[in-house]
Amino acid sequence: MTDRLSREISYLRLSVTDRCNLRCTYCMPAEGGPGLARKDILSYEELLRLAYLLAGVGVRRVRLTGGEPLLRKDLDRLVAGLKAVPGIEWVGLTTNGVLLKEQLPALLCAGLDGVNLSLDTLDREQYRQITRRDSLAEALEGLEAARSYSMLRVKLNCVPTALNRDQWVSLAALAQGTPVLDVRFIELMPIGLGIGIPRCEEAEILEALEGAFGPARSCPREPGTGPARYVTFAGFAGRVGFISAVSHPFCHGCNRIRLTARGGLKPCLQYGLETDLAALLRGGASDEELSAQIGRIIWEKPAGHHFQCASALGDESRAMNQIGG
């Protein structure tokens, strides 16, 4: 289905929980917050019903997010269910990697297609500062486990800030070796706790990487791979990507919507606007009624964010774990 600006909406970010086993400074408060009650989180059966309807209006790719999605019990069952939905072509996972090594075999058997692993540093003490947890070893074990499967597309996501500036080169260097890994630098967005943290922009990161690896070479954009702009360097097997939503907006080509863990369908990260599908679902709405609401919010998807306007910050007041990262 297209929205009113003729953007084809085909990608769903599906949050399965607001809970997380880390407390990253730009995502969650140190105490973690109150969290959703179990009864307020959509069941797998409810998620699959909505996925069926979303596939019916054109969603083809689904990424499971949180919080930390691997905290949700039997996540492989949801992956298998999504892969069985007619029209869903690809299912991926975004995770901090701490629980990945143990769960990955079952997820792969269920049909998981890709893993994005969030990691901002390779330094143990710095990791503790950023995440407020001492789990770097487990996260790295999860990364290596994912890289050991040749059929699995693996990407490492780093949020660059002044705190981890000394790690940008080391993280990018992971893309030098084999098996192939893409390392991506995702610009910090001014949402929730991220509002108070100065962001580091693409130009500064690229300058640091070229100082270490030489001139960057642009990589052609692959269809269906999202908003990242990729480069590579001499001797690299993988790529280095930049997702710079604030300094280099890509709203004109945005193809995504978000479903929060409590069932809110959200057309844009910036805005508080969402439709409570859980209330409709649990209130006895028919598939036709649900599809009509899904179609309406897709059609009304905003033209773009306004992150660049300091006076406009804070439309979305929730933390990233509550929205679905």
PDB file of C-alpha atoms in Angstrom:
ATOM      1  CA  MET A   1       0.000   0.000   0.000  1.00  0.00           C
ATOM      2  CA  THR A   2       1.166   3.527  -0.707  1.00  0.00           C
ATOM      3  CA  ASP A   3       0.697   6.534   1.541  1.00  0.00           C
ATOM      4  CA  ARG A   4      -0.576   9.934   0.394  1.00  0.00           C
ATOM      5  CA  LEU A   5       2.937  10.788  -0.850  1.00  0.00           C
ATOM      6  CA  SER A   6       3.123   7.620  -2.978  1.00  0.00           C
ATOM      7  CA  ARG A   7       5.667   5.931  -0.686  1.00  0.00           C
ATOM      8  CA  GLU A   8       5.295   2.148  -0.772  1.00  0.00           C
ATOM      9  CA  ILE A   9       5.005   0.989   2.855  1.00  0.00           C
ATOM     10  CA  SER A  10       6.500  -2.503   2.977  1.00  0.00           C
ATOM     11  CA  TYR A  11       8.609  -2.674   6.170  1.00  0.00           C
ATOM     12  CA  LEU A  12       7.367  -3.262   9.719  1.00  0.00           C
ATOM     13  CA  ARG A  13       9.371  -2.785  12.899  1.00  0.00           C
ATOM     14  CA  LEU A  14       7.573  -5.007  15.372  1.00  0.00           C
ATOM     15  CA  SER A  15       8.377  -4.530  19.067  1.00  0.00           C
ATOM     16  CA  VAL A  16       7.732  -7.615  21.205  1.00  0.00           C
ATOM     17  CA  THR A  17       8.670  -6.159  24.604  1.00  0.00           C
ATOM     18  CA  ASP A  18       9.648  -2.920  26.320  1.00  0.00           C
ATOM     19  CA  ARG A  19      11.945  -4.777  28.714  1.00  0.00           C
ATOM     20  CA  CYS A  20      15.726  -4.832  28.318  1.00  0.00           C
ATOM     21  CA  ASN A  21      18.644  -6.437  30.116  1.00  0.00           C
ATOM     22  CA  LEU A  22      20.831  -3.356  29.485  1.00  0.00           C
ATOM     23  CA  ARG A  23      20.317   0.283  30.493  1.00  0.00           C
ATOM     24  CA  CYS A  24      21.933   2.260  27.680  1.00  0.00           C
ATOM     25  CA  THR A  25      22.202   5.909  28.652  1.00  0.00           C
ATOM     26  CA  TYR A  26      20.467   7.220  25.519  1.00  0.00           C
ATOM     27  CA  CYS A  27      17.643   4.657  25.654  1.00  0.00           C
ATOM     28  CA  MET A  28      16.541   3.801  29.198  1.00  0.00           C
ATOM     29  CA  PRO A  29      16.811   5.344  32.662  1.00  0.00           C
ATOM     30  CA  ALA A  30      19.143   3.567  35.081  1.00  0.00           C
ATOM     31  CA  GLU A  31      16.219   2.200  37.087  1.00  0.00           C
ATOM     32  CA  GLY A  32      14.549   0.890  33.937  1.00  0.00           C
ATOM     33  CA  GLY A  33      11.120   2.473  34.393  1.00  0.00           C
ATOM     34  CA  PRO A  34       7.805   0.823  35.300  1.00  0.00           C
ATOM     35  CA  GLY A  35       7.416  -1.402  32.231  1.00  0.00           C
ATOM     36  CA  LEU A  36       4.276  -2.840  30.712  1.00  0.00           C
ATOM     37  CA  ALA A  37       2.189  -5.413  32.528  1.00  0.00           C
ATOM     38  CA  ARG A  38       2.130  -8.794  30.795  1.00  0.00           C
ATOM     39  CA  LYS A  39      -1.581  -8.417  30.007  1.00  0.00           C
ATOM     40  CA  ASP A  40      -0.865  -5.190  28.115  1.00  0.00           C
ATOM     41  CA  ILE A  41       1.643  -6.784  25.740  1.00  0.00           C
ATOM     42  CA  LEU A  42       0.277  -8.369  22.596  1.00  0.00           C
ATOM     43  CA  SER A  43       0.366 -12.167  22.536  1.00  0.00           C
ATOM     44  CA  TYR A  44       2.029 -13.995  19.663  1.00  0.00           C
ATOM     45  CA  GLU A  45      -1.400 -14.941  18.362  1.00  0.00           C
ATOM     46  CA  GLU A  46      -2.428 -11.276  18.321  1.00  0.00           C
ATOM     47  CA  LEU A  47       0.825 -10.233  16.672  1.00  0.00           C
ATOM     48  CA  LEU A  48       0.409 -12.866  13.973  1.00  0.00           C
ATOM     49  CA  ARG A  49      -3.174 -11.777  13.271  1.00  0.00           C
ATOM     50  CA  LEU A  50      -1.977  -8.199  12.794  1.00  0.00           C
ATOM     51  CA  ALA A  51       0.991  -9.390  10.707  1.00  0.00           C
ATOM     52  CA  TYR A  52      -1.432 -11.234   8.415  1.00  0.00           C
ATOM     53  CA  LEU A  53      -3.459  -8.031   7.941  1.00  0.00           C
ATOM     54  CA  LEU A  54      -0.346  -5.896   7.477  1.00  0.00           C
ATOM     55  CA  ALA A  55       0.965  -8.320   4.866  1.00  0.00           C
ATOM     56  CA  GLY A  56      -2.386  -7.947   3.161  1.00  0.00           C
ATOM     57  CA  VAL A  57      -1.724  -4.233   2.622  1.00  0.00           C
ATOM     58  CA  GLY A  58       1.835  -4.764   1.383  1.00  0.00           C
ATOM     59  CA  VAL A  59       4.210  -5.346   4.300  1.00  0.00           C
ATOM     60  CA  ARG A  60       6.925  -7.739   3.104  1.00  0.00           C
ATOM     61  CA  ARG A  61       9.756  -7.342   5.624  1.00  0.00           C
ATOM     62  CA  VAL A  62       9.463  -7.575   9.415  1.00  0.00           C
ATOM     63  CA  ARG A  63      12.125  -6.700  11.973  1.00  0.00           C
ATOM     64  CA  LEU A  64      11.650  -7.789  15.583  1.00  0.00           C
ATOM     65  CA  THR A  65      12.718  -5.187  18.123  1.00  0.00           C
ATOM     66  CA  GLY A  66      12.252  -4.223  21.763  1.00  0.00           C
ATOM     67  CA  GLY A  67      13.472  -3.396  24.353  1.00  0.00           C
ATOM     68  CA  GLU A  68      15.491  -6.552  23.965  1.00  0.00           C
ATOM     69  CA  PRO A  69      13.402  -9.023  21.945  1.00  0.00           C
ATOM     70  CA  LEU A  70      15.330 -12.075  23.157  1.00  0.00           C
ATOM     71  CA  LEU A  71      13.837 -11.536  26.617  1.00  0.00           C
ATOM     72  CA  ARG A  72      10.496 -12.634  25.158  1.00  0.00           C
ATOM     73  CA  LYS A  73      10.055 -16.365  25.757  1.00  0.00           C
ATOM     74  CA  ASP A  74      10.006 -18.695  22.716  1.00  0.00           C
ATOM     75  CA  LEU A  75      10.749 -15.944  20.201  1.00  0.00           C
ATOM     76  CA  ASP A  76      11.525 -18.618  17.623  1.00  0.00           C
ATOM     77  CA  ARG A  77       7.836 -19.528  17.657  1.00  0.00           C
ATOM     78  CA  LEU A  78       6.943 -16.002  16.551  1.00  0.00           C
ATOM     79  CA  VAL A  79       9.629 -16.063  13.847  1.00  0.00           C
ATOM     80  CA  ALA A  80       8.237 -19.320  12.460  1.00  0.00           C
ATOM     81  CA  GLY A  81       4.713 -17.903  12.544  1.00  0.00           C
ATOM     82  CA  LEU A  82       5.745 -14.750  10.705  1.00  0.00           C
ATOM     83  CA  LYS A  83       7.591 -16.733   8.047  1.00  0.00           C
ATOM     84  CA  ALA A  84       4.384 -18.665   7.429  1.00  0.00           C
ATOM     85  CA  VAL A  85       2.311 -15.516   6.807  1.00  0.00           C
ATOM     86  CA  PRO A  86       1.553 -15.188   3.073  1.00  0.00           C
ATOM     87  CA  GLY A  87       3.409 -12.180   1.724  1.00  0.00           C
ATOM     88  CA  ILE A  88       6.083 -11.933   4.440  1.00  0.00           C
ATOM     89  CA  GLU A  89       9.361 -12.476   2.619  1.00  0.00           C
ATOM     90  CA  TRP A  90      11.965 -11.658   5.270  1.00  0.00           C
ATOM     91  CA  VAL A  91      12.184 -11.629   9.084  1.00  0.00           C
ATOM     92  CA  GLY A  92      15.076 -10.040  10.956  1.00  0.00           C
ATOM     93  CA  LEU A  93      16.048  -9.319  14.539  1.00  0.00           C
ATOM     94  CA  THR A  94      17.657  -6.359  16.288  1.00  0.00           C
ATOM     95  CA  THR A  95      19.349  -7.379  19.535  1.00  0.00           C
ATOM     96  CA  ASN A  96      22.075  -6.325  21.946  1.00  0.00           C
ATOM     97  CA  GLY A  97      23.501  -9.832  21.507  1.00  0.00           C
ATOM     98  CA  VAL A  98      23.802 -10.748  25.180  1.00  0.00           C
ATOM     99  CA  LEU A  99      21.359 -13.667  24.888  1.00  0.00           C
ATOM    100  CA  LEU A 100      21.927 -14.408  21.216  1.00  0.00           C
ATOM    101  CA  LYS A 101      24.425 -17.282  21.297  1.00  0.00           C
ATOM    102  CA  GLU A 102      22.090 -19.614  23.176  1.00  0.00           C
ATOM    103  CA  GLN A 103      18.933 -18.774  21.199  1.00  0.00           C
ATOM    104  CA  LEU A 104      20.339 -18.442  17.698  1.00  0.00           C
ATOM    105  CA  PRO A 105      20.097 -22.109  16.603  1.00  0.00           C
ATOM    106  CA  ALA A 106      16.353 -22.225  17.309  1.00  0.00           C
ATOM    107  CA  LEU A 107      15.811 -18.871  15.614  1.00  0.00           C
ATOM    108  CA  LEU A 108      17.632 -20.053  12.503  1.00  0.00           C
ATOM    109  CA  CYS A 109      15.584 -23.247  12.396  1.00  0.00           C
ATOM    110  CA  ALA A 110      12.487 -21.045  12.558  1.00  0.00           C
ATOM    111  CA  GLY A 111      13.650 -19.167   9.464  1.00  0.00           C
ATOM    112  CA  LEU A 112      15.362 -16.011  10.768  1.00  0.00           C
ATOM    113  CA  ASP A 113      16.971 -14.148   7.865  1.00  0.00           C
ATOM    114  CA  GLY A 114      19.120 -11.452   9.472  1.00  0.00           C
ATOM    115  CA  VAL A 115      20.552 -10.098  12.720  1.00  0.00           C
ATOM    116  CA  ASN A 116      21.426  -6.517  13.577  1.00  0.00           C
ATOM    117  CA  LEU A 117      23.520  -6.437  16.738  1.00  0.00           C
ATOM    118  CA  SER A 118      23.767  -3.154  18.663  1.00  0.00           C
ATOM    119  CA  LEU A 119      27.259  -2.562  20.053  1.00  0.00           C
ATOM    120  CA  ASP A 120      28.847   0.829  20.753  1.00  0.00           C
ATOM    121  CA  THR A 121      32.279  -0.158  22.016  1.00  0.00           C
ATOM    122  CA  LEU A 122      34.794  -2.989  22.315  1.00  0.00           C
ATOM    123  CA  ASP A 123      36.153  -1.624  25.588  1.00  0.00           C
ATOM    124  CA  ARG A 124      34.772  -3.345  28.676  1.00  0.00           C
ATOM    125  CA  GLU A 125      34.803  -0.324  31.002  1.00  0.00           C
ATOM    126  CA  GLN A 126      33.305   1.925  28.343  1.00  0.00           C
ATOM    127  CA  TYR A 127      30.628  -0.692  27.687  1.00  0.00           C
ATOM    128  CA  ARG A 128      29.766  -0.588  31.407  1.00  0.00           C
ATOM    129  CA  GLN A 129      29.481   3.198  31.256  1.00  0.00           C
ATOM    130  CA  ILE A 130      27.181   3.158  28.237  1.00  0.00           C
ATOM    131  CA  THR A 131      25.001   0.152  29.113  1.00  0.00           C
ATOM    132  CA  ARG A 132      25.316   0.208  32.930  1.00  0.00           C
ATOM    133  CA  ARG A 133      25.960  -3.536  32.709  1.00  0.00           C
ATOM    134  CA  ASP A 134      29.080  -5.737  32.490  1.00  0.00           C
ATOM    135  CA  SER A 135      27.956  -7.886  29.551  1.00  0.00           C
ATOM    136  CA  LEU A 136      30.458  -7.135  26.781  1.00  0.00           C
ATOM    137  CA  ALA A 137      31.821 -10.707  26.724  1.00  0.00           C
ATOM    138  CA  GLU A 138      28.350 -12.158  26.181  1.00  0.00           C
ATOM    139  CA  ALA A 139      27.546  -9.610  23.468  1.00  0.00           C
ATOM    140  CA  LEU A 140      30.753 -10.482  21.604  1.00  0.00           C
ATOM    141  CA  GLU A 141      29.981 -14.188  21.900  1.00  0.00           C
ATOM    142  CA  GLY A 142      26.592 -13.470  20.338  1.00  0.00           C
ATOM    143  CA  LEU A 143      28.235 -11.564  17.497  1.00  0.00           C
ATOM    144  CA  GLU A 144      30.692 -14.369  16.759  1.00  0.00           C
ATOM    145  CA  ALA A 145      27.917 -16.953  16.892  1.00  0.00           C
ATOM    146  CA  ALA A 146      25.916 -14.973  14.335  1.00  0.00           C
ATOM    147  CA  ARG A 147      28.943 -14.535  12.078  1.00  0.00           C
ATOM    148  CA  SER A 148      29.565 -18.277  12.098  1.00  0.00           C
ATOM    149  CA  TYR A 149      26.441 -18.908   9.992  1.00  0.00           C
ATOM    150  CA  SER A 150      27.171 -18.099   6.364  1.00  0.00           C
ATOM    151  CA  MET A 151      23.480 -17.944   5.415  1.00  0.00           C
ATOM    152  CA  LEU A 152      22.738 -15.228   7.988  1.00  0.00           C
ATOM    153  CA  ARG A 153      23.133 -11.552   7.084  1.00  0.00           C
ATOM    154  CA  VAL A 154      24.760  -9.846  10.083  1.00  0.00           C
ATOM    155  CA  LYS A 155      25.135  -6.136  10.734  1.00  0.00           C
ATOM    156  CA  LEU A 156      26.634  -4.343  13.697  1.00  0.00           C
ATOM    157  CA  ASN A 157      24.958  -1.086  14.733  1.00  0.00           C
ATOM    158  CA  CYS A 158      26.881   1.587  16.654  1.00  0.00           C
ATOM    159  CA  VAL A 159      25.440   4.833  18.006  1.00  0.00           C
ATOM    160  CA  PRO A 160      28.382   7.268  17.787  1.00  0.00           C
ATOM    161  CA  THR A 161      28.777   9.779  20.608  1.00  0.00           C
ATOM    162  CA  ALA A 162      31.648  11.680  22.173  1.00  0.00           C
ATOM    163  CA  LEU A 163      31.989   8.905  24.746  1.00  0.00           C
ATOM    164  CA  ASN A 164      32.873   6.202  22.201  1.00  0.00           C
ATOM    165  CA  ARG A 165      34.749   8.360  19.693  1.00  0.00           C
ATOM    166  CA  ASP A 166      37.930   6.359  20.320  1.00  0.00           C
ATOM    167  CA  GLN A 167      36.100   3.154  19.290  1.00  0.00           C
ATOM    168  CA  TRP A 168      34.837   4.120  15.830  1.00  0.00           C
ATOM    169  CA  VAL A 169      37.920   2.845  14.015  1.00  0.00           C
ATOM    170  CA  SER A 170      38.075  -0.395  16.026  1.00  0.00           C
ATOM    171  CA  LEU A 171      34.420  -1.137  15.354  1.00  0.00           C
ATOM    172  CA  ALA A 172      34.694  -0.350  11.652  1.00  0.00           C
ATOM    173  CA  ALA A 173      37.733  -2.632  11.440  1.00  0.00           C
ATOM    174  CA  LEU A 174      35.455  -5.596  12.201  1.00  0.00           C
ATOM    175  CA  ALA A 175      34.234  -5.246   8.607  1.00  0.00           C
ATOM    176  CA  GLN A 176      37.742  -5.958   7.303  1.00  0.00           C
ATOM    177  CA  GLY A 177      37.728  -9.678   7.924  1.00  0.00           C
ATOM    178  CA  THR A 178      35.629 -12.660   7.053  1.00  0.00           C
ATOM    179  CA  PRO A 179      32.933 -13.786   7.496  1.00  0.00           C
ATOM    180  CA  VAL A 180      31.430 -10.685   5.973  1.00  0.00           C
ATOM    181  CA  LEU A 181      30.042  -8.120   8.397  1.00  0.00           C
ATOM    182  CA  ASP A 182      28.568  -4.682   7.781  1.00  0.00           C
ATOM    183  CA  VAL A 183      29.277  -2.093  10.476  1.00  0.00           C
ATOM    184  CA  ARG A 184      26.840   0.808  10.600  1.00  0.00           C
ATOM    185  CA  PHE A 185      26.952   4.103  12.459  1.00  0.00           C
ATOM    186  CA  ILE A 186      23.450   5.232  13.391  1.00  0.00           C
ATOM    187  CA  GLU A 187      23.087   8.884  14.253  1.00  0.00           C
ATOM    188  CA  LEU A 188      21.614   9.481  17.701  1.00  0.00           C
ATOM    189  CA  MET A 189      18.053  10.764  17.372  1.00  0.00           C
ATOM    190  CA  PRO A 190      16.724  13.401  19.771  1.00  0.00           C
ATOM    191  CA  ILE A 191      14.026  11.246  21.326  1.00  0.00           C
ATOM    192  CA  GLY A 192      13.564  10.447  25.008  1.00  0.00           C
ATOM    193  CA  LEU A 193      16.900  10.346  26.833  1.00  0.00           C
ATOM    194  CA  GLY A 194      18.682  10.972  23.536  1.00  0.00           C
ATOM    195  CA  ILE A 195      17.565  14.603  23.594  1.00  0.00           C
ATOM    196  CA  GLY A 196      20.183  15.531  26.174  1.00  0.00           C
ATOM    197  CA  ILE A 197      23.161  13.827  24.482  1.00  0.00           C
ATOM    198  CA  PRO A 198      25.122  15.677  21.751  1.00  0.00           C
ATOM    199  CA  ARG A 199      25.227  13.606  18.578  1.00  0.00           C
ATOM    200  CA  CYS A 200      28.216  12.950  16.345  1.00  0.00           C
ATOM    201  CA  GLU A 201      27.465  13.324  12.654  1.00  0.00           C
ATOM    202  CA  GLU A 202      28.426  11.290   9.616  1.00  0.00           C
ATOM    203  CA  ALA A 203      31.105  13.674   8.333  1.00  0.00           C
ATOM    204  CA  GLU A 204      33.097  13.465  11.570  1.00  0.00           C
ATOM    205  CA  ILE A 205      32.953   9.662  11.625  1.00  0.00           C
ATOM    206  CA  LEU A 206      33.932   9.322   7.976  1.00  0.00           C
ATOM    207  CA  GLU A 207      36.891  11.652   8.507  1.00  0.00           C
ATOM    208  CA  ALA A 208      38.138   9.457  11.347  1.00  0.00           C
ATOM    209  CA  LEU A 209      37.728   6.275   9.310  1.00  0.00           C
ATOM    210  CA  GLU A 210      39.475   7.673   6.233  1.00  0.00           C
ATOM    211  CA  GLY A 211      42.332   8.761   8.482  1.00  0.00           C
ATOM    212  CA  ALA A 212      42.729   5.127   9.523  1.00  0.00           C
ATOM    213  CA  PHE A 213      41.848   3.194   6.362  1.00  0.00           C
ATOM    214  CA  GLY A 214      42.362   5.593   3.455  1.00  0.00           C
ATOM    215  CA  PRO A 215      39.793   6.954   0.994  1.00  0.00           C
ATOM    216  CA  ALA A 216      36.289   5.537   1.203  1.00  0.00           C
ATOM    217  CA  ARG A 217      34.665   4.062  -1.901  1.00  0.00           C
ATOM    218  CA  SER A 218      30.894   4.310  -2.278  1.00  0.00           C
ATOM    219  CA  CYS A 219      28.937   1.068  -2.568  1.00  0.00           C
ATOM    220  CA  PRO A 220      25.849   0.781  -4.767  1.00  0.00           C
ATOM    221  CA  ARG A 221      22.587   0.733  -2.855  1.00  0.00           C
ATOM    222  CA  GLU A 222      20.892  -2.659  -2.847  1.00  0.00           C
ATOM    223  CA  PRO A 223      17.118  -2.761  -3.337  1.00  0.00           C
ATOM    224  CA  GLY A 224      15.201  -3.281  -0.094  1.00  0.00           C
ATOM    225  CA  THR A 225      18.182  -2.681   2.203  1.00  0.00           C
ATOM    226  CA  GLY A 226      16.835   0.421   3.919  1.00  0.00           C
ATOM    227  CA  PRO A 227      18.172   3.944   4.337  1.00  0.00           C
ATOM    228  CA  ALA A 228      21.864   3.227   5.028  1.00  0.00           C
ATOM    229  CA  ARG A 229      24.499   4.743   2.758  1.00  0.00           C
ATOM    230  CA  TYR A 230      27.419   2.328   2.452  1.00  0.00           C
ATOM    231  CA  VAL A 231      31.104   2.759   1.751  1.00  0.00           C
ATOM    232  CA  THR A 232      34.048   0.393   1.841  1.00  0.00           C
ATOM    233  CA  PHE A 233      37.810   0.692   2.127  1.00  0.00           C
ATOM    234  CA  ALA A 234      40.762  -1.085   0.554  1.00  0.00           C
ATOM    235  CA  GLY A 235      41.099  -4.569   2.016  1.00  0.00           C
ATOM    236  CA  PHE A 236      37.606  -4.675   3.508  1.00  0.00           C
ATOM    237  CA  ALA A 237      35.412  -7.737   3.004  1.00  0.00           C
ATOM    238  CA  GLY A 238      32.390  -5.977   4.494  1.00  0.00           C
ATOM    239  CA  ARG A 239      30.983  -2.477   4.330  1.00  0.00           C
ATOM    240  CA  VAL A 240      30.626   0.540   6.589  1.00  0.00           C
ATOM    241  CA  GLY A 241      27.230   2.195   6.619  1.00  0.00           C
ATOM    242  CA  PHE A 242      25.748   5.449   7.833  1.00  0.00           C
ATOM    243  CA  ILE A 243      22.154   6.011   8.870  1.00  0.00           C
ATOM    244  CA  SER A 244      21.964   9.730   9.516  1.00  0.00           C
ATOM    245  CA  ALA A 245      18.313  10.548  10.013  1.00  0.00           C
ATOM    246  CA  VAL A 246      18.955  14.027  11.453  1.00  0.00           C
ATOM    247  CA  SER A 247      21.805  15.400   9.350  1.00  0.00           C
ATOM    248  CA  HIS A 248      20.827  13.522   6.165  1.00  0.00           C
ATOM    249  CA  PRO A 249      17.047  12.922   6.324  1.00  0.00           C
ATOM    250  CA  PHE A 250      15.611  10.158   4.158  1.00  0.00           C
ATOM    251  CA  CYS A 251      11.924  10.723   4.894  1.00  0.00           C
ATOM    252  CA  HIS A 252      11.076  11.043   1.194  1.00  0.00           C
ATOM    253  CA  GLY A 253      11.859   7.346   0.757  1.00  0.00           C
ATOM    254  CA  CYS A 254      10.719   6.026   4.143  1.00  0.00           C
ATOM    255  CA  ASN A 255       8.886   2.713   3.716  1.00  0.00           C
ATOM    256  CA  ARG A 256       8.341   1.743   7.363  1.00  0.00           C
ATOM    257  CA  ILE A 257       5.784   1.677  10.110  1.00  0.00           C
ATOM    258  CA  ARG A 258       6.142   0.535  13.732  1.00  0.00           C
ATOM    259  CA  LEU A 259       4.023  -1.625  15.984  1.00  0.00           C
ATOM    260  CA  THR A 260       4.726  -1.100  19.684  1.00  0.00           C
ATOM    261  CA  ALA A 261       4.683  -3.953  22.180  1.00  0.00           C
ATOM    262  CA  ARG A 262       1.328  -2.756  23.517  1.00  0.00           C
ATOM    263  CA  GLY A 263      -0.205  -2.677  20.028  1.00  0.00           C
ATOM    264  CA  GLY A 264       0.119   0.913  18.875  1.00  0.00           C
ATOM    265  CA  LEU A 265       0.646   1.300  15.125  1.00  0.00           C
ATOM    266  CA  LYS A 266       3.009   4.233  14.662  1.00  0.00           C
ATOM    267  CA  PRO A 267       3.728   5.751  11.228  1.00  0.00           C
ATOM    268  CA  CYS A 268       6.743   7.918  12.190  1.00  0.00           C
ATOM    269  CA  LEU A 269       9.276   7.763  15.004  1.00  0.00           C
ATOM    270  CA  GLN A 270       9.178  11.519  15.613  1.00  0.00           C
ATOM    271  CA  TYR A 271       5.511  11.910  16.392  1.00  0.00           C
ATOM    272  CA  GLY A 272       3.337  10.684  19.251  1.00  0.00           C
ATOM    273  CA  LEU A 273       0.645   9.839  16.695  1.00  0.00           C
ATOM    274  CA  GLU A 274      -0.388   6.180  16.727  1.00  0.00           C
ATOM    275  CA  THR A 275      -3.486   4.011  16.466  1.00  0.00           C
ATOM    276  CA  ASP A 276      -4.335   1.620  19.309  1.00  0.00           C
ATOM    277  CA  LEU A 277      -4.805  -1.634  17.423  1.00  0.00           C
ATOM    278  CA  ALA A 278      -4.793  -3.623  20.659  1.00  0.00           C
ATOM    279  CA  ALA A 279      -7.977  -1.937  21.837  1.00  0.00           C
ATOM    280  CA  LEU A 280      -9.649  -2.699  18.510  1.00  0.00           C
ATOM    281  CA  LEU A 281      -8.321  -6.251  18.441  1.00  0.00           C
ATOM    282  CA  ARG A 282      -9.460  -7.040  21.974  1.00  0.00           C
ATOM    283  CA  GLY A 283     -12.713  -5.145  21.504  1.00  0.00           C
ATOM    284  CA  GLY A 284     -13.911  -7.594  18.881  1.00  0.00           C
ATOM    285  CA  ALA A 285     -13.038  -5.665  15.716  1.00  0.00           C
ATOM    286  CA  SER A 286     -13.259  -7.672  12.511  1.00  0.00           C
ATOM    287  CA  ASP A 287     -10.335  -8.119  10.138  1.00  0.00           C
ATOM    288  CA  GLU A 288     -12.027  -5.651   7.785  1.00  0.00           C
ATOM    289  CA  GLU A 289     -12.271  -3.017  10.535  1.00  0.00           C
ATOM    290  CA  LEU A 290      -8.659  -3.552  11.565  1.00  0.00           C
ATOM    291  CA  SER A 291      -7.457  -3.374   7.966  1.00  0.00           C
ATOM    292  CA  ALA A 292      -9.350  -0.117   7.490  1.00  0.00           C
ATOM    293  CA  GLN A 293      -7.562   1.436  10.471  1.00  0.00           C
ATOM    294  CA  ILE A 294      -4.198   0.131   9.269  1.00  0.00           C
ATOM    295  CA  GLY A 295      -4.855   1.611   5.845  1.00  0.00           C
ATOM    296  CA  ARG A 296      -5.860   4.943   7.332  1.00  0.00           C
ATOM    297  CA  ILE A 297      -2.706   5.388   9.414  1.00  0.00           C
ATOM    298  CA  ILE A 298      -0.495   4.355   6.494  1.00  0.00           C
ATOM    299  CA  TRP A 299      -2.263   6.859   4.253  1.00  0.00           C
ATOM    300  CA  GLU A 300      -1.783   9.600   6.876  1.00  0.00           C
ATOM    301  CA  LYS A 301       1.931   8.893   7.416  1.00  0.00           C
ATOM    302  CA  PRO A 302       3.645  12.286   7.984  1.00  0.00           C
ATOM    303  CA  ALA A 303       5.781  13.701   5.198  1.00  0.00           C
ATOM    304  CA  GLY A 304       8.814  13.781   7.449  1.00  0.00           C
ATOM    305  CA  HIS A 305      10.254  14.425  10.876  1.00  0.00           C
ATOM    306  CA  HIS A 306      11.406  17.766  12.260  1.00  0.00           C
ATOM    307  CA  PHE A 307      14.393  16.656  14.296  1.00  0.00           C
ATOM    308  CA  GLN A 308      16.433  19.547  12.878  1.00  0.00           C
ATOM    309  CA  CYS A 309      14.196  22.131  14.582  1.00  0.00           C
ATOM    310  CA  ALA A 310      15.327  22.555  18.169  1.00  0.00           C
ATOM    311  CA  SER A 311      12.029  24.176  19.149  1.00  0.00           C
ATOM    312  CA  ALA A 312      10.116  21.148  17.943  1.00  0.00           C
ATOM    313  CA  LEU A 313      11.926  18.435  19.910  1.00  0.00           C
ATOM    314  CA  GLY A 314       9.956  16.097  22.106  1.00  0.00           C
ATOM    315  CA  ASP A 315       6.820  15.298  20.100  1.00  0.00           C
ATOM    316  CA  GLU A 316       7.401  11.679  21.119  1.00  0.00           C
ATOM    317  CA  SER A 317       7.922  11.794  24.871  1.00  0.00           C
ATOM    318  CA  ARG A 318       8.514   8.091  25.521  1.00  0.00           C
ATOM    319  CA  ALA A 319      11.874   6.361  25.782  1.00  0.00           C
ATOM    320  CA  MET A 320      13.088   4.318  22.801  1.00  0.00           C
ATOM    321  CA  ASN A 321      12.459   0.978  24.535  1.00  0.00           C
ATOM    322  CA  GLN A 322       8.794   1.948  24.925  1.00  0.00           C
ATOM    323  CA  ILE A 323       8.437   2.833  21.251  1.00  0.00           C
ATOM    324  CA  GLY A 324      10.414  -0.030  19.767  1.00  0.00           C
ATOM    325  CA  GLY A 325      14.003   0.748  18.833  1.00  0.00           C
TER     326      GLY A 325
END
